[in-house]
Amino acid sequence: MSRLRPVLAWAALGVLLAAGVAQSATALREADPTSPPDARTAQQMFADAPDGVDPIVTGPVSAAFKQRQKAANCDTAVWPNIPATCYPD
């Protein structure tokens, strides 16, 4: 039995380490730096458009809005994963 103690201790340590890694990965996956947690997604904003809504704005917009779109990578966003910041207010 004394020979198994180190093996069991290392196994328990491995299980704890795996659980910690899984918890960290879940927390990182849930965090979205481009939008606040209470912001609605484009899919929620335009629920009546099942094929999506193009975030390209054809009218005049401010330089701050263009900068906000660039920071959110709106030009490469694909429906339904388009940040709400890509659309004008």
mmCIF file of C-alpha atoms in Angstrom:
data_model
loop_
_atom_site.group_PDB
_atom_site.id
_atom_site.type_symbol
_atom_site.label_atom_id
_atom_site.label_comp_id
_atom_site.label_asym_id
_atom_site.label_seq_id
_atom_site.Cartn_x
_atom_site.Cartn_y
_atom_site.Cartn_z
ATOM 1 C CA MET A 1 0.000 0.000 0.000
ATOM 2 C CA SER A 2 2.859 2.385 0.725
ATOM 3 C CA ARG A 3 4.046 1.979 -2.884
ATOM 4 C CA LEU A 4 0.716 3.236 -4.219
ATOM 5 C CA ARG A 5 0.631 6.460 -2.195
ATOM 6 C CA PRO A 6 2.917 8.459 -4.526
ATOM 7 C CA VAL A 7 1.033 7.181 -7.577
ATOM 8 C CA LEU A 8 -2.317 8.150 -6.071
ATOM 9 C CA ALA A 9 -0.975 11.545 -5.016
ATOM 10 C CA TRP A 10 0.272 12.284 -8.546
ATOM 11 C CA ALA A 11 -3.020 11.081 -10.026
ATOM 12 C CA ALA A 12 -4.989 13.372 -7.698
ATOM 13 C CA LEU A 13 -2.716 16.276 -8.605
ATOM 14 C CA GLY A 14 -3.243 15.553 -12.300
ATOM 15 C CA VAL A 15 -7.034 15.531 -11.875
ATOM 16 C CA LEU A 16 -6.938 18.861 -10.017
ATOM 17 C CA LEU A 17 -4.700 20.378 -12.674
ATOM 18 C CA ALA A 18 -6.990 19.189 -15.486
ATOM 19 C CA ALA A 19 -10.042 20.621 -13.714
ATOM 20 C CA GLY A 20 -8.300 23.985 -13.311
ATOM 21 C CA VAL A 21 -7.303 24.084 -16.974
ATOM 22 C CA ALA A 22 -10.856 23.238 -18.059
ATOM 23 C CA GLN A 23 -12.297 25.968 -15.844
ATOM 24 C CA SER A 24 -9.839 28.551 -17.203
ATOM 25 C CA ALA A 25 -10.573 27.584 -20.793
ATOM 26 C CA THR A 26 -14.314 27.959 -20.203
ATOM 27 C CA ALA A 27 -13.867 31.387 -18.628
ATOM 28 C CA LEU A 28 -11.704 32.569 -21.543
ATOM 29 C CA ARG A 29 -14.160 31.233 -24.122
ATOM 30 C CA GLU A 30 -17.091 33.035 -22.478
ATOM 31 C CA ALA A 31 -15.290 36.383 -22.289
ATOM 32 C CA ASP A 32 -15.840 38.573 -25.377
ATOM 33 C CA PRO A 33 -13.653 41.685 -25.341
ATOM 34 C CA THR A 34 -15.458 43.383 -28.250
ATOM 35 C CA SER A 35 -18.819 43.839 -26.567
ATOM 36 C CA PRO A 36 -20.122 44.255 -23.036
ATOM 37 C CA PRO A 37 -21.898 41.234 -21.526
ATOM 38 C CA ASP A 38 -25.341 42.882 -21.682
ATOM 39 C CA ALA A 39 -25.053 43.838 -25.375
ATOM 40 C CA ARG A 40 -27.382 42.160 -27.822
ATOM 41 C CA THR A 41 -25.966 40.227 -30.747
ATOM 42 C CA ALA A 42 -26.752 41.143 -34.336
ATOM 43 C CA GLN A 43 -28.825 37.974 -34.624
ATOM 44 C CA GLN A 44 -30.979 39.139 -31.692
ATOM 45 C CA MET A 45 -31.219 42.680 -33.039
ATOM 46 C CA PHE A 46 -32.393 41.497 -36.467
ATOM 47 C CA ALA A 47 -34.372 38.373 -35.578
ATOM 48 C CA ASP A 48 -36.720 38.983 -38.515
ATOM 49 C CA ALA A 49 -33.823 38.578 -40.994
ATOM 50 C CA PRO A 50 -32.926 34.861 -40.926
ATOM 51 C CA ASP A 51 -30.321 35.254 -43.691
ATOM 52 C CA GLY A 52 -28.527 38.049 -41.875
ATOM 53 C CA VAL A 53 -27.987 41.763 -42.232
ATOM 54 C CA ASP A 54 -24.907 43.171 -43.915
ATOM 55 C CA PRO A 55 -23.030 45.558 -41.581
ATOM 56 C CA ILE A 56 -21.863 47.711 -44.504
ATOM 57 C CA VAL A 57 -23.093 51.288 -44.006
ATOM 58 C CA THR A 58 -23.761 53.193 -47.241
ATOM 59 C CA GLY A 59 -24.537 56.595 -45.721
ATOM 60 C CA PRO A 60 -22.324 59.141 -43.981
ATOM 61 C CA VAL A 61 -20.912 58.095 -40.616
ATOM 62 C CA SER A 62 -18.507 59.646 -38.145
ATOM 63 C CA ALA A 63 -14.812 58.887 -37.990
ATOM 64 C CA ALA A 64 -15.340 57.438 -34.497
ATOM 65 C CA PHE A 65 -17.874 54.957 -35.887
ATOM 66 C CA LYS A 66 -15.468 53.899 -38.656
ATOM 67 C CA GLN A 67 -12.738 53.415 -36.046
ATOM 68 C CA ARG A 68 -15.134 51.376 -33.857
ATOM 69 C CA GLN A 69 -15.962 49.152 -36.865
ATOM 70 C CA LYS A 70 -12.287 48.649 -37.645
ATOM 71 C CA ALA A 71 -11.514 47.735 -34.024
ATOM 72 C CA ALA A 72 -14.335 45.158 -34.015
ATOM 73 C CA ASN A 73 -13.131 43.598 -37.327
ATOM 74 C CA CYS A 74 -16.512 44.201 -38.938
ATOM 75 C CA ASP A 75 -15.148 43.750 -42.460
ATOM 76 C CA THR A 76 -14.360 40.080 -41.777
ATOM 77 C CA ALA A 77 -17.383 39.258 -39.574
ATOM 78 C CA VAL A 78 -19.701 36.489 -40.776
ATOM 79 C CA TRP A 79 -23.377 36.141 -39.841
ATOM 80 C CA PRO A 80 -24.476 35.410 -37.070
ATOM 81 C CA ASN A 81 -21.196 36.315 -35.367
ATOM 82 C CA ILE A 82 -21.320 40.030 -36.177
ATOM 83 C CA PRO A 83 -20.765 42.330 -33.191
ATOM 84 C CA ALA A 84 -23.550 44.832 -32.578
ATOM 85 C CA THR A 85 -20.935 47.612 -32.691
ATOM 86 C CA CYS A 86 -20.725 47.073 -36.462
ATOM 87 C CA TYR A 87 -24.151 48.661 -36.907
ATOM 88 C CA PRO A 88 -24.870 52.359 -36.465
ATOM 89 C CA ASP A 89 -26.871 53.467 -33.444
#
